[in-house]
Structures are given as structure tokens and as C-alpha cells.
Amino acid sequence: GDGTNVGEEVDYTITGIEPGAGITEATDNALKEYENLAGWEQQNSSTTAMLTALADAIENEEPIVIAGWSPHFKFAKYDLKYLEDPKGVYGDVEYISTIVRKGLKEEKPEAYKILDRFHWETEDMESVMLAAQDMEFEKAAQQWVDENQEKVAEWTKGVEPVDGTSIELVLTPWDTERSSAHVAKIVLEEQGFEVKLTPVDPSIMFQAIAEGDGDASLAPWLPATHGAFYEKFEGEFEDLGENLKGAKIGLVVPTYMDIDSIEDLKP
Ligand code: PBE
């Protein structure tokens, strides 16, 4: 087909994820910005529901338009493509940043040092996410730590062990962030910290760090995905810079769909 009836085929619906996700807000913006999306809707429920709908569509080679992101196993499992986004609503390449509460550097300098150094590659995160398909995140993260002792040693070099100092890491409820949070937890625990992981929505994550309810988060996707939340609390937390490069969000379709751009989604 030439893509002219895609809208009708998918009932003018973008299959989204949780209402509180950054990508949900970006998709709401896309619905406003692209004139050709007039009359389209975003359906929000959960990542699990989106993945089920995607699996069903692919099984039947039916069209589907999802709110998608990478790193994520769906790209390894299925043939998928990002739709071009000529208006740049979803931003370009994203990075994941580490933010900490003000005062952490002075109060828990050893944790600060480790968090400041924590960075890894897309492949590292993906290997934890893949392993976690068959086991708990705790185990998958432990496996990564065991296999990457050199990298971990770089983060902990010269850091004095502590005796049960508590530290709270705030994360968002997606596998990318479960991976980084569990790896950081293990590394901090090996240094004697007592680590609590608290999953919250992206908007709450920035607020929690700004208000000092949590110590740190490895979960902000920037500059676009969580950019609005970031700006709202800017100056009220410390940004330690990227811990992973090369993330991305956007509208995603199976490669068998004969469209390339968001502008090919017809009203
Ligand atoms: N995500 C994964 C999240 C952040 C990590 C892209 C689904 C979001 O807030 O959209």
C-alpha cells in the first residue's frame, strides 16, 4: 500500500504506555504538532499491554503504531523502525543522566564518588535487560557486576568502604532503569551501603531529588524525554552528567509497514 489507509487500519490509534511516562507527554505533543494526526488518539495503559498488542500485531502481520524507545529488547526480537520525526517532537538521540540531591557530596562523599563515576554502554544495559527476561533483576544485575569487575573497579577506585550508611535511589518503572538501579545498588552494597530502591513516575523523580526525599537517580532521559520535568526543578538538584549515551524515543512500527515518517500517518 502507499500508506494512505494506515489511519483507518489502526483505528487512528497510537498504542502508548503508562500515562506518566515522558514518551506519553511527547506523543501528546506530536498529536498537537502534526496536522496529519488530527483525529488520532493515544491509547495509554502499560508497557506490558503495549508489548502484548505489538506481539499480536506482528504475529498477524497487521499494522500497529506504538510509542517506542531504545534500549529495549523489542528491537532485537522484532523487525521494527522509528518513524521519521521532521518536527523533532521526540528530540534526537537521548542520554540518560545521573542526578543527586544537594548536599549529598558533603554528607555521603563515598556514594557521591561512585554515582559520579557510574557510566556504561548501551550493550551493558541491554545485557542486563536481556538476562532479566528469565530471572530477577537482582540476579541479572549481579551477573553483570560479576562479569564486569574491571568497570566496577573504575567506579569504586580509592573509595573508602562505609558501615551501613543508608542511601535511597529513585528510579522510574521501566526495565532500562531497573537495570541501572540494580547494578548501582549492588556496587554500593559492596562498599558497605544499605541501598533502598524507590520506583516513581518521572515527574516525582525530579521532585524527590529536589526535595531531598531521595539521594540520587540514574533515570532521567534527556534532553527531550524528561526535559519538561528537568526544567521545572532545575537548580534544585545536582546533575552529574550522562551515565549512558544513545537512547531514543519515538513512534515505532513494524518494518513491513510501508511508511517512513510520522507525516505518512494520514488523517
Ligand atoms: N521510557 C523508558 C521512559 C523513560 C525510560 C522511555 C519509556 C519515559 O519516561 O518515557
PDB file of N, CA, C and O in Angstrom, residues 15-19 43-50:
ATOM      1  N   THR A  15      -0.612   3.188  20.015  1.00  0.00           N
ATOM      2  CA  THR A  15      -0.591   2.370  21.224  1.00  0.00           C
ATOM      3  C   THR A  15       0.527   2.877  22.133  1.00  0.00           C
ATOM      4  O   THR A  15       1.713   2.684  21.846  1.00  0.00           O
ATOM      5  N   GLY A  16       0.141   3.539  23.202  1.00  0.00           N
ATOM      6  CA  GLY A  16       1.112   4.123  24.122  1.00  0.00           C
ATOM      7  C   GLY A  16       1.356   3.241  25.330  1.00  0.00           C
ATOM      8  O   GLY A  16       0.963   2.062  25.354  1.00  0.00           O
ATOM      9  N   ILE A  17       2.004   3.825  26.348  1.00  0.00           N
ATOM     10  CA  ILE A  17       2.324   3.064  27.568  1.00  0.00           C
ATOM     11  C   ILE A  17       1.693   3.750  28.787  1.00  0.00           C
ATOM     12  O   ILE A  17       0.578   4.236  28.702  1.00  0.00           O
ATOM     13  N   GLU A  18       2.431   3.814  29.902  1.00  0.00           N
ATOM     14  CA  GLU A  18       1.875   4.383  31.128  1.00  0.00           C
ATOM     15  C   GLU A  18       1.602   5.893  30.952  1.00  0.00           C
ATOM     16  O   GLU A  18       2.408   6.598  30.342  1.00  0.00           O
ATOM     17  N   PRO A  19       0.505   6.386  31.542  1.00  0.00           N
ATOM     18  CA  PRO A  19       0.175   7.813  31.420  1.00  0.00           C
ATOM     19  C   PRO A  19       1.299   8.739  31.912  1.00  0.00           C
ATOM     20  O   PRO A  19       1.489   9.817  31.358  1.00  0.00           O
ATOM     21  N   GLN A  43      -3.601   5.723  23.005  1.00  0.00           N
ATOM     22  CA  GLN A  43      -4.241   4.843  23.990  1.00  0.00           C
ATOM     23  C   GLN A  43      -3.189   4.483  25.032  1.00  0.00           C
ATOM     24  O   GLN A  43      -2.149   3.909  24.686  1.00  0.00           O
ATOM     25  N   ASN A  44      -3.424   4.820  26.286  1.00  0.00           N
ATOM     26  CA  ASN A  44      -2.435   4.565  27.327  1.00  0.00           C
ATOM     27  C   ASN A  44      -2.902   3.502  28.299  1.00  0.00           C
ATOM     28  O   ASN A  44      -4.028   3.556  28.786  1.00  0.00           O
ATOM     29  N   SER A  45      -2.035   2.527  28.559  1.00  0.00           N
ATOM     30  CA  SER A  45      -2.295   1.627  29.681  1.00  0.00           C
ATOM     31  C   SER A  45      -0.978   1.277  30.335  1.00  0.00           C
ATOM     32  O   SER A  45      -0.579   1.897  31.301  1.00  0.00           O
ATOM     33  N   SER A  46      -0.247   0.314  29.758  1.00  0.00           N
ATOM     34  CA  SER A  46       1.013  -0.076  30.386  1.00  0.00           C
ATOM     35  C   SER A  46       1.980  -0.571  29.331  1.00  0.00           C
ATOM     36  O   SER A  46       1.584  -0.902  28.209  1.00  0.00           O
ATOM     37  N   THR A  47       3.244  -0.640  29.707  1.00  0.00           N
ATOM     38  CA  THR A  47       4.257  -1.185  28.804  1.00  0.00           C
ATOM     39  C   THR A  47       3.911  -2.630  28.441  1.00  0.00           C
ATOM     40  O   THR A  47       4.031  -3.036  27.284  1.00  0.00           O
ATOM     41  N   THR A  48       3.479  -3.398  29.421  1.00  0.00           N
ATOM     42  CA  THR A  48       3.123  -4.799  29.179  1.00  0.00           C
ATOM     43  C   THR A  48       2.006  -4.906  28.147  1.00  0.00           C
ATOM     44  O   THR A  48       2.069  -5.725  27.234  1.00  0.00           O
ATOM     45  N   ALA A  49       0.978  -4.063  28.288  1.00  0.00           N
ATOM     46  CA  ALA A  49      -0.142  -4.088  27.347  1.00  0.00           C
ATOM     47  C   ALA A  49       0.326  -3.690  25.944  1.00  0.00           C
ATOM     48  O   ALA A  49      -0.089  -4.277  24.943  1.00  0.00           O
ATOM     49  N   MET A  50       1.201  -2.697  25.875  1.00  0.00           N
ATOM     50  CA  MET A  50       1.729  -2.278  24.574  1.00  0.00           C
ATOM     51  C   MET A  50       2.491  -3.428  23.925  1.00  0.00           C
ATOM     52  O   MET A  50       2.331  -3.714  22.732  1.00  0.00           O
TER      53      MET A  50
END
